[in-house]
Short mmCIF file of C-alpha atoms in Angstrom, two decimals:
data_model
loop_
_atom_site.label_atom_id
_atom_site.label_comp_id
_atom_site.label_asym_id
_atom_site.label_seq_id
_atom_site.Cartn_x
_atom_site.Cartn_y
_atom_site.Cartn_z
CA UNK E 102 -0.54 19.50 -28.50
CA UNK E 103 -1.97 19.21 -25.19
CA UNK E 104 0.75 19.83 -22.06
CA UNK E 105 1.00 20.14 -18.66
CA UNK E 106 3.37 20.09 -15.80
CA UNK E 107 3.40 20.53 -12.10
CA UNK E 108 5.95 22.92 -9.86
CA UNK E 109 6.33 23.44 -6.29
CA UNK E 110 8.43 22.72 -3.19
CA UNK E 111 9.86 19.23 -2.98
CA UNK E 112 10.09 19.09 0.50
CA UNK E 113 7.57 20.62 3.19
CA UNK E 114 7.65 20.34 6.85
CA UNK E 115 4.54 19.13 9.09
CA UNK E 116 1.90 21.73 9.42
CA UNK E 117 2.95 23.80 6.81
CA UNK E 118 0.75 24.82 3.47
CA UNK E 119 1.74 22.99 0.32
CA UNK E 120 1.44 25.35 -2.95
CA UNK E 121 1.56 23.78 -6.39
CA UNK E 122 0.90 25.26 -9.54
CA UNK E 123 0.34 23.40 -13.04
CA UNK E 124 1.04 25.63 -15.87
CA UNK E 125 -0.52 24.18 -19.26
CA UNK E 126 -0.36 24.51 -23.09
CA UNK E 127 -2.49 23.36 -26.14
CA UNK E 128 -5.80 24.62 -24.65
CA UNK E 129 -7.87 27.60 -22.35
CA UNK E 130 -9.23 27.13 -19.34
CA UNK E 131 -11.97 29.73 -21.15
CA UNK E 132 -12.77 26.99 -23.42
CA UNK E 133 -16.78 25.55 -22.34
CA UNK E 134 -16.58 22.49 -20.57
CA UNK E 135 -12.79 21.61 -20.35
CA UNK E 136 -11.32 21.07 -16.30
CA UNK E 137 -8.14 21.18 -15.12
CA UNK E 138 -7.46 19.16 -11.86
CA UNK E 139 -4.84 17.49 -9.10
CA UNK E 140 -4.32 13.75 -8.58
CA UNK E 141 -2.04 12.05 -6.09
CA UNK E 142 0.08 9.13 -5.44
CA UNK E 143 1.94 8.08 -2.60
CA UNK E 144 4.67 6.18 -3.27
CA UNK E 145 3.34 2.32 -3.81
CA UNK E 146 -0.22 3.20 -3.38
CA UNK E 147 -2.96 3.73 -5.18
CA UNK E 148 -4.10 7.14 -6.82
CA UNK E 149 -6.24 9.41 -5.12
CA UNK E 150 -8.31 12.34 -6.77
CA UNK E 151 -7.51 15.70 -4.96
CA UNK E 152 -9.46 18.37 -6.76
CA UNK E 153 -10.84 19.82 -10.21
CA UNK E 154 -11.73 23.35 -11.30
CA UNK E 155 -14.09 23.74 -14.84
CA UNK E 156 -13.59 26.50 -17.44
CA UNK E 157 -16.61 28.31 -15.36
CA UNK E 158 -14.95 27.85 -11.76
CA UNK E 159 -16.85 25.21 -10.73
CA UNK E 160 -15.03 23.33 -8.09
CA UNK E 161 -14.87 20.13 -7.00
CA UNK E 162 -13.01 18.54 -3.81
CA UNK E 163 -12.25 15.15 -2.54
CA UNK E 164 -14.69 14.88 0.34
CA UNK E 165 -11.94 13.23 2.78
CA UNK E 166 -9.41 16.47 2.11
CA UNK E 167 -11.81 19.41 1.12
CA UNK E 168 -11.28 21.46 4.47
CA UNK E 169 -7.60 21.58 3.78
CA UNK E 170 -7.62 22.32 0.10
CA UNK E 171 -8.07 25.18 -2.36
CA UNK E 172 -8.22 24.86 -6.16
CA UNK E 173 -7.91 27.94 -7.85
CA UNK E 174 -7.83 29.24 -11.95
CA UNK E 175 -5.71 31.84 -13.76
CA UNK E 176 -6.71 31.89 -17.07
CA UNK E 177 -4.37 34.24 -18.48
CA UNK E 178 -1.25 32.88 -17.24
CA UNK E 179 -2.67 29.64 -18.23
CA UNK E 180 -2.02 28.13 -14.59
CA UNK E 181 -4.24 26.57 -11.99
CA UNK E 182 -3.07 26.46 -8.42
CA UNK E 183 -3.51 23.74 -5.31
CA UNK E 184 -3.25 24.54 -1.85
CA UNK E 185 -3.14 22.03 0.40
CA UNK E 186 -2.73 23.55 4.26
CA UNK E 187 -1.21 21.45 7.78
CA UNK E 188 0.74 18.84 5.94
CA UNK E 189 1.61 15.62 7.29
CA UNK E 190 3.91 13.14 6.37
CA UNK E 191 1.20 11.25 5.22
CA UNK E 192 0.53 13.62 2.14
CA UNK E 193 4.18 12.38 0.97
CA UNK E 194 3.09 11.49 -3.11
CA UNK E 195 3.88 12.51 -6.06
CA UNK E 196 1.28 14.97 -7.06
CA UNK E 197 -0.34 14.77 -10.82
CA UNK E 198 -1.80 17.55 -12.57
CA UNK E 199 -4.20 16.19 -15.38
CA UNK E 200 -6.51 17.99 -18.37
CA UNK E 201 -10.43 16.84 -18.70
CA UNK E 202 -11.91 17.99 -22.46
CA UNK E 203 -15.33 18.66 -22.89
CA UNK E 204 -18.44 17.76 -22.55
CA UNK E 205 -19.61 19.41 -19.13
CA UNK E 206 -20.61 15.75 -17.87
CA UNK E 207 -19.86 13.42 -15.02
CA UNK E 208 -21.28 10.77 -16.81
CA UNK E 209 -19.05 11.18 -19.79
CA UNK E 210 -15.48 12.70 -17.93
CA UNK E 211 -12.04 11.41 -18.03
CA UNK E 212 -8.71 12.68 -17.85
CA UNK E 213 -7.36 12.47 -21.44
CA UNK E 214 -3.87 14.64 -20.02
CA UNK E 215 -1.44 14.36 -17.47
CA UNK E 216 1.86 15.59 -16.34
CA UNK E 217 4.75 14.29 -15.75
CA UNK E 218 4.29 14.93 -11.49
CA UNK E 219 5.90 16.10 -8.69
CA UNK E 220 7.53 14.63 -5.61
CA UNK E 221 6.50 16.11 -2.44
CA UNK E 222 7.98 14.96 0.36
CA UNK E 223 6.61 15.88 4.09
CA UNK E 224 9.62 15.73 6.34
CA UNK E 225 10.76 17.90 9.47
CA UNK O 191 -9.47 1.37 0.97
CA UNK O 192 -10.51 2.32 -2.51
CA UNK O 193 -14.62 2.57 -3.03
CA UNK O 194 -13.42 0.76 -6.24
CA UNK O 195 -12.11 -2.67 -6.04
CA UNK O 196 -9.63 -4.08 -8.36
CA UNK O 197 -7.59 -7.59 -7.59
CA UNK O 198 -3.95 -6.17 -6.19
CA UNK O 199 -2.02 -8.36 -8.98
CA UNK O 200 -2.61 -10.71 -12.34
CA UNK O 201 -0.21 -12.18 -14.54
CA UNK O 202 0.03 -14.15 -18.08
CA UNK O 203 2.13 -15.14 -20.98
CA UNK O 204 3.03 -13.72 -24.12
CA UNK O 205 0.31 -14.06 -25.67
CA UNK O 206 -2.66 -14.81 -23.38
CA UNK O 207 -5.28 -12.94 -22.98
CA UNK O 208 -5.98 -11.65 -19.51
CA UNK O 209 -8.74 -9.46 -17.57
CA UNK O 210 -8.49 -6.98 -14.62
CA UNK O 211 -12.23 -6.37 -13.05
CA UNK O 212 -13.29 -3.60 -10.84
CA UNK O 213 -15.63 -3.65 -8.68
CA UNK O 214 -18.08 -1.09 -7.40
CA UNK O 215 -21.63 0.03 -6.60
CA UNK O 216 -24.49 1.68 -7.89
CA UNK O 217 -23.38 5.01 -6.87
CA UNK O 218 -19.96 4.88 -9.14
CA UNK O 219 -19.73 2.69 -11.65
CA UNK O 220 -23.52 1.70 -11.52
CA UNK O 221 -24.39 5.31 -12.46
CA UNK O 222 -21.50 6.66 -14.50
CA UNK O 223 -18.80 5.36 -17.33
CA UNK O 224 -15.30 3.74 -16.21
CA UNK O 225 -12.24 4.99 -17.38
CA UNK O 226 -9.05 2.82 -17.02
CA UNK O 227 -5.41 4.27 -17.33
CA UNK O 228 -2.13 2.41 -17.84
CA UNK O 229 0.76 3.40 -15.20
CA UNK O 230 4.39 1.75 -15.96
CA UNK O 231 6.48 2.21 -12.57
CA UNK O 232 7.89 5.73 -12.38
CA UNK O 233 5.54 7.41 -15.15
CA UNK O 234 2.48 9.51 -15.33
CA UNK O 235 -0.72 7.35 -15.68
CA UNK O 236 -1.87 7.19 -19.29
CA UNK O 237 -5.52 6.86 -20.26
CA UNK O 238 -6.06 3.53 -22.09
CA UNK O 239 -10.21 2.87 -21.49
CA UNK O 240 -12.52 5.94 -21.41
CA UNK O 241 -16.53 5.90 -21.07
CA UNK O 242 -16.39 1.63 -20.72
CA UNK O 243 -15.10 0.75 -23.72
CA UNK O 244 -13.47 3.94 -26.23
CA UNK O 245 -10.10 3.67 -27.32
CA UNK O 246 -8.32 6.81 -27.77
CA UNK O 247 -6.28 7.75 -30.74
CA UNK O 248 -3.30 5.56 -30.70
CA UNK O 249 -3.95 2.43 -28.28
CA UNK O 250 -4.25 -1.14 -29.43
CA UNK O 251 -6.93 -2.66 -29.88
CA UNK O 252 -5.46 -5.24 -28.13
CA UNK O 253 -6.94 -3.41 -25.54
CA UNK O 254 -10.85 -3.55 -24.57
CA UNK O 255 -13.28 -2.37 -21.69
CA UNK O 256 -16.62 -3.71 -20.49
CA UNK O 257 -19.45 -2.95 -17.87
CA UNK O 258 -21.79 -4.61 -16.82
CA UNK O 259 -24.48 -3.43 -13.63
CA UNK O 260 -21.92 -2.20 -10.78
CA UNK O 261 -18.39 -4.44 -12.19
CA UNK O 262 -16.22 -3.07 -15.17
CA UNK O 263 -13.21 -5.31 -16.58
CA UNK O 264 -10.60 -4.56 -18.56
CA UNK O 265 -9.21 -7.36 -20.94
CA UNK O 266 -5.82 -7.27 -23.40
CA UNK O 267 -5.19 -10.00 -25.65
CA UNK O 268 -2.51 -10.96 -27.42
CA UNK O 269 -0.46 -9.82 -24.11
CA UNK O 270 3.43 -8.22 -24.63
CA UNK O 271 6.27 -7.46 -22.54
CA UNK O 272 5.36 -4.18 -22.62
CA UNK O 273 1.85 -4.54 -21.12
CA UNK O 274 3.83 -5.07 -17.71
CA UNK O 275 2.25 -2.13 -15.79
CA UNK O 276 -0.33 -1.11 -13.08
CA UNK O 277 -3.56 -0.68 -14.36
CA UNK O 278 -6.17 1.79 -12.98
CA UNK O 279 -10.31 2.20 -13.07
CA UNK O 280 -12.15 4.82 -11.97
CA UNK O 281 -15.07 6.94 -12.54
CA UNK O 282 -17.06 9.48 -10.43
CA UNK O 283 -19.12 8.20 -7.17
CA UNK O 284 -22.40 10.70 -6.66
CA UNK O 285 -22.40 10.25 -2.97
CA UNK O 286 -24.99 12.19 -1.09
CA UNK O 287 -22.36 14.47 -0.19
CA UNK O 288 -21.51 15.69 -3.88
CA UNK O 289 -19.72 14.15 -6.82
CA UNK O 290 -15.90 13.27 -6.19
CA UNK O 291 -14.18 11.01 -8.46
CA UNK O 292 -12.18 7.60 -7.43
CA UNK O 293 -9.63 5.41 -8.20
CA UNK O 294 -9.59 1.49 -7.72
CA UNK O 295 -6.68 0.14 -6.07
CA UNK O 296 -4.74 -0.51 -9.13
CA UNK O 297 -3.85 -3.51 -10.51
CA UNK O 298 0.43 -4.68 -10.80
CA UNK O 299 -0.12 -7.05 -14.42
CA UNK O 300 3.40 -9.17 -14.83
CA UNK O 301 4.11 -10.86 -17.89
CA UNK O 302 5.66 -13.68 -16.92
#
């Protein structure tokens, strides 16, 4: 039975560095071809894909946010860590952490996974 | 704005059958296979629709996905009360910049 769920700060103030980690059970991150990775949702709006590390650390960032975030694997504490760095109030969402099984494919990926999420709030 | 477009709200009866498109191009959904994931308000999205049209394990077949060229659609038949929920597609765009995945703007399906 696949789990996962997300922990960090619920509130942040402007500029500072957001750290979430998303500690999972029911599968390994050494598995071939499975990804773990970050979705978010600000409250009312739509979701928006954040970031996704593979069994083999490859990494991949949304284009619009990859200078301010870091995805990052640990494989024996069965974790995988965001960093998200000069918040703004407009990074307010609830942040998702989701599981993506094999194969190693674009063409055939989903999210099969997700958490429960976590409220961050960007407030001074 | 989402790369993927999907009409902000639909609605039907008990009953009816109804359909949610999305809309993209040929470097999303005109290249790759659309997922589409059930959110009811206050919950974690749930995947209902993966590569076009594959159920998984447990949801209704009630529930059924299409593509066709750079447009997906989603239709349920048969609709319940307990279809009331947003309703996502995505899929990954391979933009010259490197793959990133996206969402459509989510669809809000009442049943009246």
């Amino acid at each position: 039975q696949i789990t996962l769920k997300e922990s960090g700060p619920t509130l942040v103030k402007p500029t500072q560095t957001l750290t979430l980690t998303c500690t999972f059970s029911g599968f390994s991150l050494r598995t071939s071809g499975v990804g773990v990775g970050w979705i978010r949702q600000p409250p009312g709006k739509a979701l928006q894909w954040l970031a996704l590390i593979y069994w083999n650390d490859d990494k991949r960032y949304s284009p619009s946010l990859k200078s301010r975030l870091t995805i990052t694997k640990d494989t024996s504490r069965n974790q995988v860590v965001l960093t998200l760095t000069n918040m703004d109030p407009v990074d307010t969402a609830t942040y998702y952490c989701a599981h993506a099984p094999p194969p190693y494919s674009n063409y055939l990926f989903r999210w099969d996974y997700w958490g429960q999420g976590t409220l961050v709030t960007v407030s001074s | 704005q989402s790369v993927l477009t999907q009409p902000p709200s639909a609605s039907g009866t008990p009953g009816q059958r109804v359909t949610i498109s999305c809309s993209g191009s040929s470097s999303n959904i005109g290249s790759n296979t659309v997922n589409w994931y059930q959110q009811v308000p206050g919950t974690a999205p749930k995947l209902l629709i993966y590569r076009n049209n594959q159920r998984p394990s447990g949801v209704p077949d009630r529930f059924s996905g299409s593509k066709s060229g750079t447009s997906a659609s989603l239709a349920i038949s048969g609709l319940q009360s307990e279809d009331e929920a947003d309703y996502h597609c995505a899929t990954w765009d391979d933009s010259l910049k490197g793959p990133f995945w996206v969402f459509g703007g989510g669809t809000k399906l009442t049943v009246l």
